[in-house]
Short mmCIF file of C-alpha atoms in Angstrom, two decimals:
data_model
loop_
_atom_site.label_atom_id
_atom_site.label_comp_id
_atom_site.label_asym_id
_atom_site.label_seq_id
_atom_site.Cartn_x
_atom_site.Cartn_y
_atom_site.Cartn_z
CA MET P 203 -0.38 0.23 -0.60
CA VAL P 204 2.73 2.66 0.89
CA SER P 205 4.25 1.18 -2.76
CA SER P 206 1.10 2.02 -4.28
CA THR P 207 0.77 5.99 -2.82
CA PHE P 208 4.00 6.50 -3.63
CA MET P 209 3.78 5.04 -7.84
CA ALA P 210 1.20 7.22 -8.02
CA ALA P 211 2.64 10.27 -6.50
CA SER P 212 5.90 10.42 -8.78
CA LYS P 213 4.13 10.12 -10.94
CA ARG P 214 1.52 13.40 -10.39
CA PRO P 215 4.93 15.35 -11.00
CA ARG P 216 6.24 14.17 -14.60
CA LEU P 217 2.31 14.65 -15.53
CA ARG P 218 1.99 18.32 -14.68
CA LEU P 219 5.62 18.90 -15.90
CA ARG P 220 4.50 17.17 -19.41
CA ASP P 221 1.84 19.93 -19.26
CA VAL P 222 3.95 23.07 -18.51
CA ALA P 223 6.34 22.32 -21.56
CA LEU P 224 3.53 22.08 -23.61
CA CYS P 225 2.56 25.21 -23.24
CA ARG P 226 6.01 26.96 -22.63
CA LEU P 227 6.01 25.14 -26.37
CA LEU P 228 2.79 26.47 -28.10
CA SER P 229 3.59 29.75 -25.57
CA VAL P 230 7.52 30.71 -28.60
CA VAL P 231 5.44 30.08 -31.21
CA PHE P 232 2.79 32.71 -30.44
CA VAL P 233 5.17 34.90 -29.83
CA THR P 234 7.74 33.48 -33.02
CA LEU P 235 4.49 34.32 -35.36
CA SER P 236 3.63 37.61 -33.67
CA GLY P 237 7.42 38.57 -34.75
CA VAL P 238 6.65 37.58 -37.88
CA LEU P 239 2.91 38.81 -38.23
CA LEU P 240 4.60 42.09 -37.25
CA LEU P 241 7.86 41.56 -39.38
CA ILE P 242 5.83 41.58 -42.47
CA PHE P 243 3.48 44.79 -41.19
CA LEU P 244 6.67 47.00 -40.36
CA LEU P 245 8.11 45.61 -44.26
CA ALA P 246 5.23 46.11 -45.70
CA SER P 247 4.27 50.34 -43.95
CA ASN P 248 8.66 51.07 -44.81
CA SER P 249 8.27 50.30 -48.33
CA THR P 250 7.02 52.35 -51.53
CA PRO P 251 4.01 55.27 -50.02
CA THR P 252 1.01 53.32 -50.65
CA LEU P 253 -1.31 54.41 -53.60
CA ILE P 254 -5.02 54.80 -53.63
CA VAL P 255 -5.70 53.46 -56.61
CA THR P 256 -9.69 53.25 -58.66
CA PRO P 257 -11.50 50.41 -57.30
CA ASP P 258 -12.33 47.52 -59.56
CA ILE P 259 -16.19 49.14 -60.39
CA ASP P 260 -17.09 45.19 -60.01
CA ASN P 261 -15.58 45.28 -56.17
CA VAL P 262 -16.08 48.32 -55.30
CA ASP P 263 -17.80 47.43 -51.81
CA ALA P 264 -14.88 46.29 -50.48
CA TYR P 265 -13.35 49.92 -50.35
CA HIS P 266 -14.54 52.09 -47.56
CA HIS P 267 -16.13 54.65 -48.73
CA ASP P 268 -18.64 57.53 -47.35
CA LEU P 269 -21.93 58.44 -48.90
CA LYS P 270 -24.46 60.51 -47.18
CA PHE P 271 -26.62 60.76 -50.18
CA GLU P 272 -30.09 60.16 -49.96
CA LYS P 273 -32.30 60.12 -53.15
CA TRP P 274 -34.24 62.38 -53.80
CA HIS P 275 -37.69 60.88 -54.74
CA ASP P 276 -38.16 61.55 -58.46
CA LEU P 277 -34.89 60.83 -59.38
CA PRO P 278 -34.99 57.16 -62.16
CA GLN P 279 -34.43 54.06 -60.59
CA GLN P 280 -31.22 53.15 -60.64
CA SER P 281 -28.89 50.18 -62.46
CA ASP P 282 -26.58 48.14 -60.61
CA LEU P 283 -23.64 49.43 -62.30
CA SER P 284 -24.99 53.13 -61.08
CA LEU P 285 -25.28 51.95 -57.73
CA ARG P 286 -22.29 51.17 -57.59
CA LEU P 287 -20.80 53.71 -59.74
CA GLU P 288 -22.84 56.02 -57.63
CA LYS P 289 -20.11 54.47 -53.80
CA ILE P 290 -17.03 55.51 -55.84
CA ASN P 291 -17.61 59.65 -56.05
CA GLY P 292 -17.73 58.76 -52.01
CA LEU P 293 -14.35 57.98 -51.88
CA PRO P 294 -11.38 60.13 -50.74
CA PRO P 295 -8.92 61.31 -53.59
CA ARG P 296 -6.01 59.45 -54.72
CA ASN P 297 -2.13 60.77 -53.98
CA LEU P 298 -2.84 61.92 -50.30
CA ASP P 299 0.70 60.33 -49.75
CA LEU P 300 2.20 62.18 -52.50
CA TYR P 301 0.22 65.67 -51.83
CA PRO P 302 -0.86 66.20 -48.01
CA THR P 303 -2.56 68.68 -48.19
CA LEU P 304 -3.75 71.20 -50.18
CA ALA P 305 -1.94 74.96 -50.87
CA LYS P 306 -4.28 77.54 -48.63
CA ASP P 307 -7.04 79.95 -50.83
CA HIS P 308 -6.02 77.05 -53.52
CA ILE P 309 -8.84 76.90 -57.12
CA ILE P 310 -10.31 73.32 -57.63
CA VAL P 311 -9.80 72.05 -61.16
CA VAL P 312 -12.32 70.33 -62.31
CA LEU P 313 -11.84 68.34 -65.88
CA TYR P 314 -15.62 67.06 -67.27
CA VAL P 315 -14.68 63.78 -69.95
CA HIS P 316 -16.87 61.90 -72.10
CA ASN P 317 -15.63 59.05 -73.91
CA ARG P 318 -11.99 60.60 -76.15
CA PRO P 319 -9.76 59.04 -74.49
CA GLN P 320 -7.17 60.96 -77.46
CA TYR P 321 -7.80 64.40 -76.13
CA LEU P 322 -7.94 63.44 -72.21
CA LYS P 323 -3.85 62.12 -72.78
CA VAL P 324 -3.25 65.33 -73.69
CA VAL P 325 -5.52 67.36 -71.30
CA VAL P 326 -3.44 65.61 -69.06
CA GLU P 327 -0.04 65.96 -70.25
CA SER P 328 -0.61 69.24 -70.49
CA LEU P 329 -2.28 69.45 -66.45
CA SER P 330 1.49 67.74 -65.94
CA HIS P 331 3.37 70.82 -66.58
CA VAL P 332 1.25 73.18 -65.11
CA VAL P 333 3.09 75.19 -62.65
CA GLY P 334 1.38 75.04 -59.28
CA ILE P 335 -1.12 71.96 -60.19
CA GLY P 336 0.69 69.67 -56.85
CA GLU P 337 -1.29 73.02 -54.55
CA THR P 338 -5.47 72.09 -55.20
CA LEU P 339 -7.67 69.32 -56.05
CA LEU P 340 -8.47 68.18 -60.08
CA ILE P 341 -11.74 66.86 -59.78
CA VAL P 342 -12.55 64.23 -63.19
CA SER P 343 -16.54 63.71 -64.18
CA HIS P 344 -17.15 60.80 -66.39
CA ASP P 345 -20.16 60.56 -68.02
CA GLY P 346 -20.30 56.71 -68.27
CA TYR P 347 -17.57 54.00 -67.21
CA PHE P 348 -15.27 54.02 -70.12
CA LYS P 349 -11.81 51.76 -69.01
CA GLU P 350 -10.02 53.49 -71.12
CA MET P 351 -10.76 56.86 -69.56
CA ASN P 352 -10.48 55.39 -66.17
CA LYS P 353 -6.73 54.27 -67.05
CA ILE P 354 -4.85 57.43 -68.12
CA ILE P 355 -7.12 58.60 -64.72
CA ASP P 356 -5.24 56.42 -62.56
CA GLY P 357 -1.96 57.42 -64.00
CA ILE P 358 -1.64 60.98 -62.95
CA ARG P 359 0.46 61.32 -59.52
CA PHE P 360 1.43 65.34 -59.80
CA CYS P 361 -1.86 66.19 -57.25
CA GLN P 362 -3.98 64.81 -55.40
CA VAL P 363 -7.05 63.67 -57.91
CA LYS P 364 -10.59 62.69 -56.76
CA GLN P 365 -12.78 60.64 -59.74
CA ILE P 366 -16.75 61.00 -59.63
CA TYR P 367 -19.37 59.52 -62.32
CA ALA P 368 -22.65 60.42 -63.17
CA PRO P 369 -24.74 58.28 -61.90
CA TYR P 370 -27.76 58.98 -64.06
CA SER P 371 -25.54 59.58 -66.95
CA PRO P 372 -28.14 57.53 -70.24
CA HIS P 373 -24.81 56.01 -70.85
CA LEU P 374 -25.13 53.52 -68.04
CA PHE P 375 -29.19 52.74 -68.84
CA SER P 376 -29.04 50.22 -71.21
CA ASP P 377 -32.64 49.95 -71.51
CA SER P 378 -34.85 52.62 -69.64
CA PHE P 379 -34.62 55.66 -69.34
CA PRO P 380 -32.72 58.01 -68.48
CA GLY P 381 -31.48 55.76 -71.71
CA VAL P 382 -32.91 54.45 -74.24
CA SER P 383 -36.55 52.49 -73.51
CA ALA P 384 -38.08 49.77 -75.68
CA ASN P 385 -41.01 51.94 -75.95
CA ASP P 386 -38.92 55.46 -76.85
CA CYS P 387 -40.16 57.70 -79.57
CA LYS P 388 -37.26 58.08 -82.45
CA ASP P 389 -36.92 60.76 -84.51
CA LYS P 390 -40.19 62.68 -85.67
CA ASP P 391 -42.66 59.77 -84.28
CA ASP P 392 -45.62 60.94 -83.73
CA ALA P 393 -46.91 60.08 -80.34
CA GLY P 394 -51.10 59.20 -80.82
CA GLU P 395 -49.70 57.12 -84.00
CA LYS P 396 -46.92 55.52 -82.78
CA HIS P 397 -48.72 54.49 -79.27
CA CYS P 398 -44.48 55.48 -77.87
CA LYS P 399 -43.16 57.45 -75.09
CA GLY P 400 -42.00 61.21 -75.62
CA ASN P 401 -42.62 64.84 -75.62
CA PRO P 402 -40.97 66.39 -79.35
CA ASP P 403 -38.98 69.43 -78.82
CA GLN P 404 -40.07 72.95 -81.03
CA TYR P 405 -38.96 70.95 -84.03
CA GLY P 406 -40.95 67.75 -83.29
CA ASN P 407 -37.51 65.68 -83.12
CA HIS P 408 -37.95 63.13 -79.77
CA ARG P 409 -35.04 62.80 -77.69
CA SER P 410 -31.60 61.56 -78.51
CA PRO P 411 -29.97 59.78 -75.15
CA LYS P 412 -26.32 60.59 -76.19
CA ILE P 413 -27.36 64.16 -76.58
CA VAL P 414 -29.39 65.32 -73.66
CA SER P 415 -26.53 63.45 -71.65
CA LEU P 416 -24.35 66.29 -71.81
CA LYS P 417 -26.95 69.24 -70.10
CA HIS P 418 -27.64 65.87 -67.81
CA HIS P 419 -23.71 65.45 -66.77
CA TRP P 420 -22.96 69.01 -66.69
CA TRP P 421 -25.39 69.85 -64.44
CA TRP P 422 -25.05 67.08 -62.57
CA MET P 423 -22.05 68.40 -61.67
CA MET P 424 -22.23 71.69 -61.50
CA ASN P 425 -24.96 70.58 -58.10
CA THR P 426 -22.84 67.53 -57.48
CA VAL P 427 -19.23 69.90 -56.56
CA TRP P 428 -20.83 73.17 -55.13
CA ASP P 429 -22.89 71.09 -53.39
CA GLY P 430 -22.75 67.51 -53.03
CA LEU P 431 -18.44 66.66 -51.71
CA ARG P 432 -17.64 66.20 -48.83
CA GLU P 433 -14.30 68.03 -50.92
CA THR P 434 -15.93 71.60 -52.36
CA ARG P 435 -19.45 71.68 -50.33
CA ASP P 436 -17.78 74.36 -48.24
CA HIS P 437 -15.23 75.97 -50.72
CA SER P 438 -15.61 79.64 -50.93
CA GLY P 439 -13.32 79.94 -53.80
CA HIS P 440 -13.26 80.06 -58.07
CA VAL P 441 -13.53 76.30 -59.28
CA LEU P 442 -11.84 76.15 -62.59
CA PHE P 443 -14.14 73.99 -65.13
CA ILE P 444 -12.16 72.62 -68.04
CA GLU P 445 -12.92 70.15 -70.59
CA GLU P 446 -11.59 66.64 -72.63
CA ASP P 447 -9.87 69.55 -75.05
CA HIS P 448 -8.56 72.61 -73.82
CA PHE P 449 -5.37 72.56 -73.42
CA ILE P 450 -3.67 74.68 -70.63
CA PHE P 451 -0.74 76.34 -70.81
CA PRO P 452 1.50 75.75 -67.69
CA ASN P 453 0.90 79.20 -66.32
CA ALA P 454 -3.10 78.67 -66.66
CA TYR P 455 -2.94 78.01 -62.82
CA ARG P 456 -0.91 80.76 -61.41
CA ASN P 457 -2.73 83.38 -64.41
CA LEU P 458 -5.57 82.36 -62.62
CA GLN P 459 -4.50 83.67 -58.96
CA VAL P 460 -3.20 86.50 -60.44
CA LEU P 461 -6.95 87.12 -62.15
CA THR P 462 -9.22 85.82 -59.18
CA SER P 463 -7.43 88.00 -57.19
CA LEU P 464 -8.07 91.74 -58.74
CA LYS P 465 -11.60 90.46 -59.93
CA PRO P 466 -12.67 92.06 -56.84
CA LYS P 467 -10.89 95.83 -57.40
CA LYS P 468 -11.02 95.84 -61.65
CA CYS P 469 -14.06 93.95 -62.30
CA PRO P 470 -16.23 94.49 -59.50
CA ASP P 471 -18.75 93.61 -61.57
CA CYS P 472 -17.78 90.13 -63.44
CA TYR P 473 -18.46 87.15 -63.02
CA ALA P 474 -16.12 84.94 -62.86
CA ALA P 475 -11.92 84.66 -64.69
CA ASN P 476 -11.57 82.83 -68.49
CA LEU P 477 -8.44 81.87 -69.55
CA ALA P 478 -8.96 81.93 -72.62
CA PRO P 479 -10.94 84.06 -74.44
CA SER P 480 -14.91 84.01 -75.47
CA ASP P 481 -14.18 82.97 -79.16
CA VAL P 482 -12.49 80.16 -79.59
CA ASN P 483 -10.46 80.87 -82.68
CA SER P 484 -8.94 83.77 -81.14
CA ARG P 485 -5.53 83.45 -78.78
CA GLY P 486 -5.72 86.97 -77.13
CA GLU P 487 -4.66 90.95 -78.28
CA GLY P 488 -1.60 90.81 -76.99
CA TRP P 489 -2.22 94.44 -75.56
CA ALA P 490 -0.64 95.17 -71.95
CA SER P 491 -4.29 94.93 -70.53
CA LEU P 492 -6.86 93.40 -69.32
CA ILE P 493 -9.81 92.46 -71.17
CA ALA P 494 -13.90 91.82 -69.73
CA GLU P 495 -16.09 90.20 -71.98
CA ARG P 496 -18.37 87.61 -72.71
CA MET P 497 -18.28 84.75 -70.26
CA GLY P 498 -16.57 81.92 -72.78
CA ASN P 499 -17.34 78.77 -72.25
CA VAL P 500 -12.97 77.68 -72.17
CA GLY P 501 -11.07 77.41 -68.67
CA TYR P 502 -14.04 78.65 -66.85
CA SER P 503 -14.12 80.08 -62.90
CA PHE P 504 -15.90 81.79 -60.98
CA ASN P 505 -16.99 81.49 -57.01
CA ARG P 506 -19.89 80.01 -55.26
CA THR P 507 -22.01 83.36 -55.69
CA VAL P 508 -21.87 83.49 -58.61
CA TRP P 509 -23.59 79.41 -58.25
CA LYS P 510 -25.99 80.56 -55.97
CA LYS P 511 -27.61 82.52 -58.16
CA ILE P 512 -26.81 79.88 -62.03
CA HIS P 513 -29.47 77.58 -59.21
CA ASN P 514 -31.55 80.15 -58.47
CA LYS P 515 -32.78 79.53 -61.93
CA ALA P 516 -32.86 76.04 -62.37
CA ARG P 517 -35.90 75.97 -64.15
CA GLU P 518 -34.60 78.15 -66.76
CA PHE P 519 -31.46 76.38 -67.77
CA CYS P 520 -34.30 72.87 -67.27
CA PHE P 521 -36.95 73.49 -69.71
CA PHE P 522 -35.07 75.96 -72.25
CA ASP P 523 -35.12 73.52 -75.41
CA ASP P 524 -31.44 73.26 -75.65
CA TYR P 525 -29.32 70.22 -75.47
CA ASN P 526 -26.27 72.51 -75.18
CA TRP P 527 -25.59 73.64 -71.23
CA ASP P 528 -23.55 76.41 -72.88
CA ILE P 529 -26.13 78.13 -75.16
CA THR P 530 -28.40 77.49 -72.24
CA MET P 531 -26.67 79.36 -70.42
CA TRP P 532 -26.14 82.57 -72.85
CA SER P 533 -29.69 82.32 -73.99
CA THR P 534 -32.21 82.38 -71.19
CA VAL P 535 -29.88 81.77 -67.41
CA TYR P 536 -27.31 84.53 -67.84
CA PRO P 537 -29.79 87.78 -70.02
CA SER P 538 -32.23 86.30 -66.63
CA PHE P 539 -29.50 87.83 -64.29
CA GLY P 540 -30.38 91.65 -65.13
CA SER P 541 -27.27 92.93 -66.45
CA PRO P 542 -24.29 91.66 -68.48
CA VAL P 543 -22.92 89.30 -67.89
CA TYR P 544 -19.31 89.58 -67.94
CA SER P 545 -15.14 87.37 -67.56
CA LEU P 546 -12.27 88.75 -66.67
CA ARG P 547 -9.37 87.60 -68.73
CA GLY P 548 -5.84 88.50 -69.96
CA PRO P 549 -4.77 89.83 -73.77
CA ARG P 550 -2.98 86.09 -73.87
CA THR P 551 -4.55 82.78 -73.78
CA SER P 552 -3.74 80.34 -71.30
CA ALA P 553 -6.08 77.61 -73.01
CA ILE P 554 -7.28 76.65 -76.48
CA HIS P 555 -10.08 74.33 -77.46
CA PHE P 556 -7.93 71.93 -80.06
CA GLY P 557 -11.71 69.51 -80.73
CA LYS P 558 -11.55 68.66 -84.36
CA CYS P 559 -15.74 66.92 -83.25
CA GLY P 560 -17.59 66.92 -79.85
CA LEU P 561 -20.45 65.12 -78.60
CA HIS P 562 -18.85 61.30 -78.13
CA GLN P 563 -16.86 60.74 -80.73
CA GLY P 564 -13.05 60.75 -80.66
CA GLN P 565 -12.33 57.56 -79.01
CA GLY P 566 -10.48 54.56 -80.59
CA GLU P 567 -7.23 54.77 -82.78
CA ASN P 568 -9.07 55.36 -85.98
CA LYS P 569 -10.97 58.06 -84.45
CA SER P 570 -9.23 60.50 -82.50
CA CYS P 571 -10.38 63.28 -84.47
CA MET P 572 -6.63 65.53 -84.33
CA ASP P 573 -4.82 65.70 -87.09
CA ASN P 574 -2.33 62.65 -87.90
CA GLY P 575 -3.40 61.91 -83.40
CA MET P 576 -1.05 64.76 -82.43
CA VAL P 577 -2.09 68.60 -81.13
CA ASN P 578 0.66 70.76 -82.10
CA ILE P 579 -0.13 73.40 -79.69
CA ASN P 580 3.22 75.73 -79.67
CA VAL P 581 4.14 76.82 -76.00
CA GLU P 582 6.37 80.11 -75.89
CA GLN P 583 8.09 81.28 -73.04
CA PRO P 584 5.52 83.84 -72.14
CA ASP P 585 3.63 80.61 -71.57
CA THR P 586 5.41 78.83 -69.53
CA VAL P 587 5.01 82.02 -66.22
CA SER P 588 2.31 84.05 -65.15
CA ASN P 589 1.96 87.36 -67.89
CA ILE P 590 -0.68 89.18 -66.19
CA GLY P 591 0.22 92.47 -65.00
CA LEU P 592 -1.42 93.48 -61.66
CA ASP P 593 -1.23 97.61 -62.66
CA TRP P 594 -3.19 97.42 -66.17
CA ASN P 595 -6.43 98.30 -66.41
CA VAL P 596 -9.72 97.03 -68.32
CA HIS P 597 -10.75 96.75 -71.58
CA THR P 598 -14.48 95.89 -71.66
CA TYR P 599 -16.60 94.90 -74.78
CA GLU P 600 -19.34 95.41 -74.91
CA ASN P 601 -22.23 93.86 -77.59
CA GLN P 602 -19.83 91.35 -78.60
CA PRO P 603 -21.92 88.73 -81.17
CA GLY P 604 -22.67 85.22 -79.63
CA TYR P 605 -25.89 83.46 -78.44
CA LYS P 606 -28.11 85.94 -76.00
CA ALA P 607 -32.13 86.46 -74.50
CA GLY P 608 -34.10 85.96 -77.78
CA PHE P 609 -32.58 82.08 -79.46
CA GLU P 610 -35.56 80.03 -78.74
CA GLY P 611 -32.48 76.86 -78.64
CA TRP P 612 -31.46 74.54 -80.52
CA GLY P 613 -34.01 71.75 -79.99
CA GLY P 614 -32.88 68.32 -77.89
CA TRP P 615 -34.19 68.87 -74.70
CA GLY P 616 -37.89 68.88 -75.17
CA ASP P 617 -38.80 65.78 -73.13
CA HIS P 618 -40.42 66.02 -70.28
CA ARG P 619 -38.56 63.52 -68.32
CA ASP P 620 -35.20 65.04 -69.50
CA ARG P 621 -36.63 68.45 -67.72
CA HIS P 622 -37.65 66.37 -64.50
CA LEU P 623 -34.26 65.08 -64.27
CA CYS P 624 -33.19 68.16 -64.99
CA LEU P 625 -34.72 69.53 -61.97
CA SER P 626 -33.86 66.74 -59.20
CA PHE P 627 -30.14 67.36 -60.04
CA ALA P 628 -30.34 70.04 -58.43
CA LYS P 629 -32.84 69.84 -55.45
CA MET P 630 -30.33 66.20 -54.75
CA TYR P 631 -28.60 68.48 -51.34
CA GLN P 632 -30.72 70.67 -50.79
CA SER P 633 -31.98 70.91 -47.08
CA THR P 634 -34.71 68.77 -47.19
CA PRO P 635 -35.51 65.13 -44.71
CA THR P 636 -35.11 63.80 -47.53
CA ALA P 637 -32.17 64.21 -49.12
CA SER P 638 -28.24 64.96 -48.15
CA ARG P 639 -24.15 65.76 -49.15
CA LEU P 640 -21.19 63.31 -49.67
#
């Protein structure tokens, strides 16, 4: 009895020793694995800076996004692609690791594009040489989703860049409004005879989604940039708007800074500052003088005060029968302000419209709408530095030719659905129980 008791007692410590050894082994394994994981994390964090890249359109839900926009009740039911793109609009800008802060009193640049990659390459290359571009934010607004256009924007490393997509672009709706619906009237169809849907314009023509997308995109973009995006909705300074067929000279940003600073004193009645003459074929007068003239559509900029005046004319904009946003502005919105809408610019252009075709042409290597696929623009030494004199007087052009009050429009914008969609864009981010901001 004594020996068996002794043997049992002698076995217990051995069992406890095994347990202790196993615990120590597991602890060593755990510490080793933790060290390896920590080393991997440190190596990754000290390697090449991570760039935020445009997310895969099919996996956008895997990305963090900050989206606070709630649907206005009048907006069309969205397609899956439309919903995915809308989520991307809430992502932060890219290149924050390269340009973590924006300069004080920076002028935001908005580039709105369609599907002309050959044009876009030229514009992006010209922007890369603009002095001061790294001080500001570039927003690229897309009318539709096109992979080649995305690829070009993904290559930008010269500033902060944010991409947004018009979620109600007709290009995103293959079988419903604002795209083409099966029962839509076409051309000069009689809705009563054909039993089709749609309202003709003043010339008897029914809507073309490809055409109306131009005006829809511009109006959606304006409302979103000024009132929707987290990065811009509190911006009180000027915003510069350029298009995918605008070549921007190296001195453009610095010249615009000078113009916007001089405008309150030199031309207090000027609504905007332009980089180029309103006559797209002009390169400027070459005088030692500032120029005040009708607001052009190449490299134009204005502030929030002007935007509010434009936004207040949403009904005039949305119900004018012309598919062109700029002709609509010249013919009905600006005249409604009650006084001439002047823009201040320099005597030498800092931007050039080089496009030979409009709308959504220009896509593909064989449809570039450019001479030999190249743009030959001579950038001279005065175009590389700010060339505007602070003490110059202002020469004002009065009664210039062009679209003005009384012109009834080129049509293309007669369908009630387009007009009401346009009005809905104006309500998206207003202070109502059903709408908020990105």
